[in-house]
XYZ file of C-alpha atoms in Angstrom:
695
model
C 104.706 70.813 114.752
C 106.583 68.797 112.113
C 103.364 66.906 111.384
C 101.554 70.201 110.933
C 104.213 71.467 108.504
C 104.013 68.242 106.478
C 100.208 68.513 106.373
C 100.413 72.166 105.294
C 102.904 71.263 102.564
C 100.563 68.561 101.265
C 97.653 70.992 101.175
C 99.727 73.584 99.339
C 100.907 70.975 96.872
C 97.385 69.772 96.213
C 96.201 73.375 95.891
C 98.747 74.173 93.183
C 97.822 71.057 91.237
C 94.106 71.788 91.515
C 94.590 75.382 90.369
C 96.629 74.435 87.338
C 94.347 71.589 86.326
C 91.439 74.022 86.529
C 93.384 76.584 84.560
C 94.108 74.053 81.820
C 90.446 73.094 81.618
C 89.384 76.727 81.393
C 92.048 77.495 78.765
C 90.513 74.797 76.564
C 87.200 76.640 76.739
C 88.051 80.344 76.458
C 91.260 81.895 75.155
C 92.256 85.554 74.991
C 95.058 86.371 72.540
C 98.161 87.773 74.305
C 97.963 91.073 72.377
C 94.363 91.557 73.519
C 95.086 90.561 77.107
C 98.053 92.945 77.258
C 96.047 95.862 75.818
C 93.240 95.298 78.320
C 95.723 95.045 81.194
C 97.192 98.414 80.176
C 93.752 100.066 79.773
C 94.316 100.546 76.036
C 91.470 100.534 73.467
C 90.355 97.155 72.090
C 87.731 96.521 69.397
C 85.883 93.201 69.220
C 85.045 91.818 65.758
C 82.648 89.015 64.818
C 83.509 86.138 62.497
C 80.290 85.037 60.753
C 81.256 87.535 58.068
C 84.300 85.299 57.558
C 82.483 81.958 57.698
C 79.096 82.834 56.193
C 79.086 86.436 54.955
C 81.496 86.336 52.013
C 83.110 83.766 49.736
C 86.809 82.881 50.014
C 89.203 84.693 49.532
C 87.165 87.915 49.927
C 86.302 86.894 53.481
C 89.937 86.489 54.535
C 91.189 89.655 52.847
C 88.315 91.675 54.321
C 88.989 90.312 57.818
C 92.665 91.237 57.581
C 91.849 94.659 56.131
C 89.417 95.360 58.974
C 92.003 94.379 61.601
C 94.563 96.617 59.859
C 92.128 99.566 59.978
C 91.574 99.015 63.710
C 95.341 98.996 64.333
C 95.846 102.095 62.153
C 93.371 103.986 64.355
C 95.341 103.079 67.499
C 93.271 100.181 68.850
C 93.851 96.426 69.160
C 91.571 94.152 67.100
C 90.004 91.124 68.820
C 88.288 88.917 66.260
C 86.124 86.365 68.069
C 85.669 82.829 66.763
C 85.289 79.229 67.865
C 88.097 76.882 66.818
C 87.832 73.180 67.664
C 85.580 73.869 70.638
C 87.628 76.783 72.003
C 86.253 80.337 72.146
C 89.019 82.675 70.966
C 89.029 86.407 71.636
C 91.668 87.551 69.169
C 92.758 85.297 66.292
C 96.254 84.828 64.897
C 96.685 85.145 61.127
C 96.920 81.341 60.930
C 93.590 80.894 62.730
C 91.963 83.575 60.570
C 93.059 81.679 57.472
C 91.834 78.387 58.974
C 88.405 79.871 59.693
C 88.164 81.486 56.249
C 88.913 78.175 54.468
C 86.819 75.968 56.776
C 84.065 74.272 54.740
C 81.993 72.910 57.623
C 82.075 75.806 60.075
C 78.876 76.566 61.947
C 77.079 79.819 62.596
C 77.413 80.192 66.372
C 74.881 82.239 68.330
C 74.194 82.223 72.094
C 72.126 79.021 71.908
C 74.817 77.212 69.884
C 77.842 77.919 72.095
C 77.353 74.993 74.531
C 76.831 72.442 71.741
C 79.697 73.658 69.537
C 82.077 73.686 72.508
C 80.957 70.269 73.776
C 81.502 68.726 70.333
C 84.820 70.467 69.679
C 83.509 72.124 66.526
C 84.489 75.352 64.756
C 82.352 78.290 63.717
C 81.911 81.973 63.207
C 80.363 83.922 66.077
C 77.261 85.987 65.427
C 76.613 89.348 67.039
C 75.123 87.708 70.146
C 77.949 85.200 70.710
C 80.581 87.854 70.029
C 78.947 90.156 72.578
C 79.091 87.387 75.197
C 82.794 86.741 74.569
C 83.693 90.453 74.408
C 81.850 91.231 77.639
C 83.548 88.345 79.427
C 86.947 89.607 78.268
C 86.146 93.190 79.343
C 85.882 94.743 75.848
C 83.149 97.444 75.698
C 83.187 98.214 71.932
C 82.273 95.751 69.173
C 82.219 96.436 65.405
C 80.157 94.472 62.898
C 78.545 94.964 59.479
C 74.911 94.977 60.489
C 72.886 93.511 63.315
C 70.144 90.918 62.989
C 66.536 91.805 63.630
C 62.913 90.904 63.184
C 62.542 88.967 59.941
C 59.974 89.939 57.367
C 56.657 88.372 58.349
C 58.174 88.068 61.831
C 54.849 89.015 63.417
C 53.592 85.616 62.219
C 56.735 83.461 62.251
C 58.222 84.999 65.450
C 61.595 84.746 63.669
C 63.565 87.286 65.713
C 67.362 87.371 65.856
C 69.079 86.529 69.143
C 71.159 89.671 68.514
C 68.257 91.773 69.786
C 67.705 89.920 73.060
C 71.477 89.857 73.637
C 71.567 93.633 73.248
C 68.937 93.764 75.986
C 71.086 91.887 78.514
C 74.755 92.477 77.680
C 76.372 95.924 78.175
C 78.309 96.221 74.910
C 78.355 99.057 72.366
C 77.672 97.579 68.924
C 78.862 99.730 66.025
C 77.114 98.680 62.808
C 75.556 99.952 59.591
C 72.148 99.524 61.199
C 69.813 96.615 60.585
C 70.358 94.375 57.599
C 68.153 95.609 54.789
C 66.544 92.203 54.224
C 64.786 92.506 57.607
C 61.745 94.341 58.972
C 63.491 97.475 60.214
C 60.463 99.145 61.808
C 59.591 96.135 63.966
C 63.266 95.651 64.811
C 63.482 99.181 66.232
C 60.287 98.567 68.207
C 61.726 95.339 69.612
C 64.972 97.090 70.604
C 62.927 99.707 72.455
C 61.109 96.939 74.339
C 64.468 95.440 75.298
C 65.630 98.793 76.696
C 68.416 99.172 74.126
C 69.663 102.703 73.452
C 69.840 103.341 69.681
C 71.691 106.309 68.175
C 72.707 107.214 64.644
C 76.313 108.326 64.229
C 76.783 111.448 62.122
C 74.940 114.587 61.071
C 71.500 112.997 60.655
C 69.270 110.853 62.842
C 68.141 108.754 59.864
C 68.481 105.088 60.755
C 70.618 103.362 58.082
C 69.557 100.177 56.286
C 72.895 98.434 55.803
C 73.508 99.165 52.091
C 71.594 102.434 52.182
C 72.165 105.492 54.429
C 68.388 105.800 54.836
C 65.751 103.261 55.763
C 62.717 105.489 56.118
C 63.010 105.287 59.911
C 64.780 107.508 62.427
C 66.834 106.723 65.515
C 65.678 107.998 68.908
C 69.070 109.641 69.403
C 72.078 110.952 67.504
C 75.803 111.365 68.271
C 77.970 113.521 66.048
C 81.536 112.342 66.751
C 83.662 109.744 68.591
C 83.734 111.820 71.780
C 79.941 112.052 72.014
C 79.610 108.333 71.280
C 82.213 107.522 73.951
C 80.351 109.638 76.539
C 77.150 107.751 75.728
C 78.892 104.390 76.243
C 80.561 105.599 79.452
C 77.167 106.699 80.794
C 75.660 103.278 80.160
C 78.605 101.546 81.849
C 78.524 103.957 84.799
C 74.810 103.408 85.332
C 75.417 99.673 85.570
C 72.666 98.951 83.035
C 72.831 95.373 81.826
C 71.879 96.361 78.286
C 73.832 97.437 75.240
C 73.777 100.354 72.833
C 73.456 100.341 69.037
C 75.519 102.966 67.229
C 74.240 102.998 63.653
C 76.807 104.282 61.148
C 75.513 105.123 57.637
C 77.610 103.833 54.748
C 79.451 106.609 52.895
C 77.412 107.857 49.934
C 80.216 107.224 47.448
C 80.223 103.528 48.352
C 76.477 102.945 48.577
C 75.210 100.832 45.707
C 72.198 102.115 43.851
C 69.375 101.789 46.355
C 66.667 100.882 43.867
C 68.802 98.224 42.200
C 69.661 96.565 45.520
C 66.055 96.784 46.767
C 64.807 95.041 43.607
C 67.499 92.390 44.040
C 66.505 91.880 47.695
C 62.837 91.395 46.792
C 63.791 88.875 44.122
C 66.119 87.016 46.491
C 63.493 86.926 49.258
C 60.949 85.454 46.843
C 63.405 82.824 45.599
C 64.319 81.847 49.175
C 60.617 81.448 49.986
C 59.998 79.403 46.818
C 62.913 77.093 47.634
C 61.761 76.608 51.230
C 64.903 78.139 52.727
C 64.294 79.097 56.375
C 65.999 80.078 59.633
C 69.704 80.791 59.731
C 70.189 79.794 56.083
C 68.069 82.693 54.790
C 70.536 85.553 55.342
C 73.610 84.005 53.639
C 71.430 82.831 50.714
C 69.924 86.281 50.175
C 73.263 88.080 50.494
C 74.851 85.746 47.930
C 71.870 86.085 45.584
C 71.813 89.875 45.901
C 75.536 89.962 45.123
C 74.879 87.870 42.012
C 71.955 90.015 40.825
C 73.830 93.293 41.395
C 76.934 91.913 39.656
C 79.097 92.296 42.747
C 78.038 95.822 43.661
C 76.423 94.698 46.925
C 79.595 92.825 47.952
C 81.663 95.950 47.267
C 79.225 98.002 49.323
C 79.323 95.377 52.080
C 83.114 95.549 52.307
C 83.064 99.353 52.199
C 80.583 99.671 55.060
C 82.542 97.198 57.187
C 85.729 99.214 56.588
C 83.893 102.390 57.539
C 82.406 100.798 60.667
C 85.855 99.567 61.719
C 87.307 103.052 61.365
C 84.490 104.750 63.274
C 84.304 102.022 65.936
C 88.053 102.218 66.559
C 87.890 105.995 66.908
C 85.070 105.577 69.446
C 87.054 102.927 71.376
C 90.075 105.241 71.494
C 87.930 108.164 72.666
C 86.341 105.972 75.358
C 89.737 104.766 76.581
C 91.024 108.340 76.696
C 87.978 109.575 78.632
C 88.241 106.769 81.181
C 91.972 107.403 81.658
C 91.431 111.171 82.049
C 88.595 110.635 84.536
C 90.728 108.306 86.650
C 93.663 110.723 86.491
C 91.359 113.561 87.559
C 90.083 111.474 90.461
C 93.648 110.606 91.428
C 94.680 114.295 91.300
C 91.613 115.230 93.324
C 92.500 112.689 96.009
C 96.201 113.547 96.161
C 97.121 115.244 99.416
C 93.549 115.150 100.701
C 91.844 113.006 103.275
C 91.777 109.309 102.402
C 89.185 106.917 103.788
C 91.799 104.188 103.753
C 95.588 104.010 103.495
C 97.072 100.767 102.158
C 100.758 100.045 102.829
C 102.267 97.022 101.130
C 104.085 95.435 98.232
C 103.923 95.618 94.460
C 105.030 92.585 92.452
C 105.464 91.833 88.778
C 104.738 88.115 88.428
C 105.931 85.759 85.707
C 104.405 82.303 85.426
C 106.421 79.925 83.237
C 104.415 76.806 82.416
C 106.006 73.820 80.707
C 104.267 71.782 78.051
C 105.606 68.477 79.355
C 104.857 66.432 82.491
C 108.434 66.809 83.735
C 110.954 69.611 83.173
C 114.558 68.949 82.236
C 116.881 71.222 84.196
C 119.996 72.443 82.433
C 118.273 72.785 79.069
C 115.496 74.716 77.304
C 112.017 73.305 77.809
C 108.989 74.116 75.614
C 106.391 76.190 77.414
C 104.655 79.531 77.789
C 105.316 82.576 79.977
C 102.681 85.073 81.098
C 103.039 88.299 83.087
C 100.642 89.835 85.582
C 100.764 92.533 88.252
C 100.340 91.519 91.875
C 101.557 92.128 95.375
C 99.140 91.826 98.290
C 99.049 95.557 99.047
C 98.652 96.439 95.362
C 95.882 93.872 94.923
C 93.904 95.176 97.902
C 94.371 98.800 96.803
C 93.295 97.842 93.264
C 90.159 96.161 94.603
C 89.271 99.105 96.844
C 89.811 101.620 94.027
C 87.536 99.723 91.653
C 84.889 99.684 94.389
C 84.948 103.451 94.779
C 87.051 103.864 97.930
C 89.074 107.053 98.413
C 92.496 105.623 99.197
C 96.206 106.314 99.323
C 98.571 103.486 98.372
C 102.070 103.545 99.889
C 104.719 101.231 98.450
C 108.104 101.172 96.700
C 109.351 100.125 93.257
C 112.535 100.460 91.289
C 112.987 103.147 88.650
C 112.843 100.522 85.908
C 110.645 99.254 83.072
C 108.734 96.939 85.429
C 107.806 99.945 87.539
C 106.585 101.857 84.477
C 104.438 98.915 83.387
C 102.803 98.299 86.749
C 102.170 101.990 87.494
C 100.652 102.415 84.033
C 98.333 99.514 84.814
C 97.449 101.135 88.161
C 96.406 104.518 86.736
C 92.962 104.124 88.275
C 94.549 104.116 91.760
C 96.046 106.893 93.864
C 99.691 105.771 93.726
C 101.126 109.111 94.838
C 102.583 107.304 97.864
C 104.643 104.885 95.757
C 108.373 105.649 95.866
C 110.397 104.957 92.704
C 113.938 104.272 93.851
C 117.063 104.528 91.723
C 119.451 101.549 91.781
C 116.635 99.337 93.092
C 114.677 96.625 91.303
C 110.894 96.369 91.302
C 109.828 93.214 93.131
C 109.460 90.258 90.758
C 108.442 86.667 91.210
C 108.869 83.808 88.758
C 107.190 80.434 89.173
C 108.193 77.531 86.948
C 105.477 74.895 86.804
C 104.948 71.667 84.898
C 102.108 70.974 82.494
C 100.086 69.373 85.303
C 100.649 72.356 87.594
C 103.332 71.042 89.937
C 105.611 73.833 91.157
C 109.143 72.972 90.033
C 110.880 76.165 91.040
C 110.025 79.569 92.419
C 112.311 82.589 92.439
C 111.527 85.930 94.037
C 113.337 89.253 94.248
C 111.438 91.027 97.019
C 114.249 93.042 98.594
C 112.679 96.378 97.721
C 109.835 95.746 100.171
C 112.368 96.483 102.916
C 112.579 100.024 101.514
C 109.015 100.726 102.715
C 110.641 102.013 105.871
C 109.329 103.700 108.985
C 111.089 106.905 107.887
C 109.424 106.869 104.452
C 105.944 106.052 105.760
C 106.290 108.780 108.430
C 105.982 111.351 105.598
C 102.319 110.364 105.394
C 101.546 110.609 109.124
C 98.863 113.227 108.502
C 97.001 110.920 106.105
C 97.477 107.956 108.451
C 96.159 109.787 111.493
C 93.015 110.980 109.682
C 92.153 107.741 107.840
C 89.154 105.651 108.796
C 91.145 102.483 108.170
C 94.808 101.579 107.536
C 95.687 98.285 105.853
C 99.134 96.692 106.221
C 100.422 93.694 104.311
C 103.007 91.392 105.862
C 105.705 92.177 103.288
C 106.708 95.457 104.957
C 109.412 95.597 107.671
C 108.577 94.891 111.322
C 109.717 98.387 112.281
C 107.206 99.935 109.847
C 104.404 97.775 111.243
C 105.328 98.838 114.775
C 105.391 102.513 113.750
C 101.933 102.379 112.146
C 100.530 100.533 115.177
C 101.909 103.268 117.453
C 100.186 105.918 115.308
C 96.983 103.872 115.452
C 97.148 103.678 119.235
C 97.828 107.407 119.527
C 95.005 108.511 117.208
C 92.585 105.601 117.796
C 92.858 104.431 114.165
C 91.611 101.025 112.992
C 94.352 98.886 111.412
C 93.790 95.801 109.234
C 96.708 93.348 109.037
C 96.875 91.012 106.027
C 99.553 88.416 106.952
C 100.428 87.318 103.344
C 102.005 84.020 104.508
C 102.539 81.980 107.680
C 106.124 83.218 108.177
C 105.203 86.907 107.936
C 102.078 86.428 110.044
C 104.215 86.633 113.204
C 105.558 90.155 112.590
C 103.100 92.241 114.699
C 103.089 89.551 117.396
C 106.823 89.844 118.100
C 105.916 92.807 120.340
C 102.765 94.410 121.756
C 102.112 96.048 118.386
C 99.402 93.461 117.642
C 97.291 94.856 120.474
C 96.709 97.963 118.316
C 95.280 95.930 115.422
C 91.534 96.067 114.823
C 91.230 93.516 112.012
C 93.256 90.689 110.549
C 92.504 88.211 107.771
C 94.684 85.102 108.306
C 94.202 81.667 106.819
C 94.350 78.729 109.217
C 98.131 78.235 108.919
C 98.733 81.956 109.580
C 96.368 81.810 112.564
C 98.466 78.944 113.948
C 101.621 81.067 113.567
C 100.092 84.052 115.359
C 99.204 81.886 118.367
C 102.579 80.140 118.425
C 104.384 83.493 118.383
C 102.434 84.465 121.508
C 103.364 81.146 123.131
C 99.856 79.727 122.882
C 99.717 75.937 122.211
C 98.291 74.822 118.852
C 97.179 71.392 117.556
C 99.911 69.270 116.018
C 97.791 68.152 113.079
C 95.275 69.996 110.946
C 91.619 69.029 111.429
C 90.061 66.854 108.752
C 86.338 67.695 108.955
C 84.688 71.107 108.527
C 83.189 70.926 112.024
C 86.609 70.294 113.588
C 88.209 72.957 111.388
C 85.706 75.601 112.552
C 86.140 74.548 116.168
C 89.941 74.884 115.973
C 89.668 78.238 114.178
C 87.341 79.582 116.882
C 89.623 78.316 119.680
C 92.675 79.951 118.097
C 90.801 83.215 117.474
C 89.610 83.550 121.072
C 92.910 84.741 122.667
C 93.546 87.228 119.840
C 90.100 88.761 120.320
C 91.212 90.067 123.704
C 92.574 93.012 121.720
C 91.676 92.553 118.028
C 88.193 93.777 117.116
C 87.458 91.181 114.404
C 89.212 88.236 112.749
C 88.334 87.173 109.206
C 89.660 83.613 108.937
C 89.808 82.488 105.299
C 89.242 78.774 104.800
C 89.691 78.378 101.040
C 86.983 76.191 99.523
C 85.333 75.965 102.966
C 84.493 79.679 102.961
C 85.221 82.335 105.557
C 84.804 82.517 109.345
C 84.130 85.846 111.088
C 85.010 86.045 114.786
C 84.331 89.118 116.931
C 81.809 91.165 118.850
C 78.212 89.970 118.776
C 75.703 92.418 117.312
C 72.131 91.604 116.289
C 72.771 87.917 115.633
C 76.013 88.440 113.714
C 79.560 89.776 114.058
C 79.981 93.546 114.276
C 82.271 94.545 111.398
C 82.000 98.309 111.800
C 85.161 100.096 113.044
C 85.267 100.384 116.825
C 85.640 103.757 118.478
C 87.024 102.413 121.740
C 87.827 99.083 123.368
C 85.219 97.620 125.701
C 84.065 94.371 127.209
C 81.905 92.511 124.739
C 80.178 89.211 124.026
C 81.954 87.224 121.310
C 80.554 85.064 118.538
C 81.535 83.527 115.206
C 79.682 83.221 111.875
C 80.724 80.821 109.117
C 79.902 81.729 105.508
C 80.299 78.886 102.959
C 82.167 79.766 99.777
C 80.282 80.359 96.527
C 80.493 77.486 94.070
C 83.065 78.021 91.327
C 83.506 75.206 88.813
C 86.862 74.005 87.538
C 85.954 75.299 84.087
C 85.268 78.787 85.435
C 88.518 79.051 87.404
C 91.396 80.860 85.678
C 93.466 82.264 88.538
C 93.636 81.801 92.307
C 96.365 84.308 93.172
C 94.039 87.233 93.929
C 90.894 85.653 95.384
C 91.873 86.263 99.019
C 92.940 89.843 98.324
C 89.707 90.481 96.395
C 87.742 89.140 99.366
C 89.600 91.387 101.819
C 89.372 94.467 99.588
C 85.631 94.110 99.025
C 85.060 93.476 102.745
C 86.910 96.698 103.568
C 84.939 98.580 100.905
C 81.694 97.354 102.449
C 82.848 98.357 105.927
C 83.801 101.848 104.721
C 80.355 102.170 103.116
C 78.826 101.141 106.461
C 77.009 98.161 105.004
C 75.743 95.398 107.258
C 77.872 92.317 107.936
C 75.980 89.972 105.589
C 76.320 92.469 102.735
C 80.058 93.036 103.399
C 80.841 89.322 103.403
C 78.768 88.663 100.311
C 80.527 91.519 98.517
C 83.810 89.821 99.426
C 82.666 86.403 98.232
C 81.411 87.841 94.922
C 84.701 89.707 94.406
C 86.627 86.498 95.102
C 84.512 84.641 92.551
C 85.188 87.328 89.920
C 88.914 87.036 90.633
C 88.865 83.250 90.200
C 87.251 83.647 86.767
C 89.724 86.343 85.612
C 93.295 86.023 84.296
C 94.189 88.967 86.551
C 94.469 88.816 90.377
C 91.868 91.592 90.617
C 89.227 91.277 87.900
C 89.138 94.364 85.608
C 85.346 93.910 85.575
C 85.144 94.468 89.356
C 82.635 97.251 90.140
C 80.212 98.018 92.944
C 77.356 96.672 90.824
C 79.213 93.437 90.101
C 79.479 92.680 93.846
C 76.158 94.111 94.983
C 74.247 91.158 96.525
C 70.980 92.875 95.640
C 71.877 93.060 91.947
C 73.764 89.806 91.389
C 71.548 86.756 91.192
C 73.190 83.847 92.994
C 72.368 81.140 95.497
C 73.559 82.125 98.960
C 74.296 79.184 101.272
C 72.998 79.864 104.789
C 75.700 81.043 107.263
C 76.047 79.246 110.598
C 76.277 81.047 113.949
C 78.123 80.022 117.127
C 78.928 81.660 120.450
C 82.521 82.067 121.639
C 82.882 81.395 125.346
């Protein structure tokens, strides 16, 4: 047993190091500013902004002052600005004032579109992101609204040159709302609108007319297919696109205010002259637009630059109002859903802990105790029960979450973050502290110190949970996490036995895994999702011998897991054994060549089998966080079961949810939706599962 503990400790130690090294690598590739990350975590409005206007659209210092003015307008409207740029090979979503200044002064910055991102990152270069690259970064960060001056399009003579902006194809495959002053007036607007239609992009003019604007001019001679009159209508349009799961964007074309529009004829003459000069000088490709804009500004004696700044200001104001309206509508819809669910039948009841986590990471290889060390501290919201409930809520399950917090600022923050969940079963207790955990780690990821205040989990008592007996007895599934008291676990298991309810036990760690097995309560469990160490503990608690050392090969590991699952399957319907990078092993009743995951109606003699599903490949660069992958897997599995999907689909939903969690700074990815984990809609390579009988 001592050998097993030493082996487990080594694995845990290696796991922490691997996670942090991956996190460091990913941080060097993609960084979200703390103000942006916090706003997204709290479901507050955020507006993405591009940066080619800083690097290529205007001369210094107009570019810097305009960028700061635009960010100030966004803040004044109640949203958080997130200017996107590439600095020394790092993609930033949200720039500090120092980085804005650096980008504005940079003489050798590149214009970074989708095709350029890999090269610029690999070479550690800097650049301004175009519409397409900004859309990619905003979508990855979970920002649905993006404001720019004007979008690219089909260039004049594009029918011969095939010079078509990547902005248009990006709009056809990335679900972002782009608020702009239409198509830049130096382009072929008619063909651009035709191309957008081919790409399936919804185009709407914002305001009282459906005239499609031409950047400097409110009218282009073309009309938009659709029109929205105000921020609320625009927000409903965006919400509809997101709800439908369409992988395409929407263009919201905002005409420049008449009082700021430069004389149309004067600018048109200047554009024609600039286009001719560019052609005569042999200027092509990405150099055409900045040349023409600069030349037009020169020919109009600065009037076009003034109009450019004015339209960007106007777009920022309108885009921020739309982002605020969208955030408000989403919050109200979730609150309405929560109110609708309160007191009514829940498909699933989750009982478990809520944590506020703080990760303090040093900037040196070793930490000096007794003094202040340089480092960074980040906050996230966790707790196994909360994570599973979060996952289930995002996947459309009708649930009730039962837990306990203090009546403190931590409680306010976490409950505000969990507005999309039915938290009516969460008790806020005076003179108690919300559970918190602080991990202090070195630069390389070694855990130096961990401190946890989890006492409040003991307040999730049998007496408190008994208030929800009606919901428990009518639920399709009840999920317990191992943080709650043994007496509460025993009580819920007695209710399950009485009303024939299916209970899922998530052990949380090897020590807490023993709780249901201290009595016959475990015989009322239907599901459990232990890792190998927790499976060992369950067997040991029942007095069943276990190997003294952990297996080294995958074949041996699966064999041991099956052997240890066999005695538990005398009463438990199905075991989901998580194996980390080795995937997941399902053990239970055989049904049509797989394991039957559907809730059982009564116990019966059955033939047992096991199916091993390899994990999906996640690179070190993609991995940001490992704290919620297991909970995401369990939550998505439960969601699939409740939706009566087949076993393959349920497991693949779980694996996709786990992959999303690994790539997110949050334990449960804010981008988690049914579409994002639908195996039929997500293109990925699925390793073949392996089947084995259990004697």
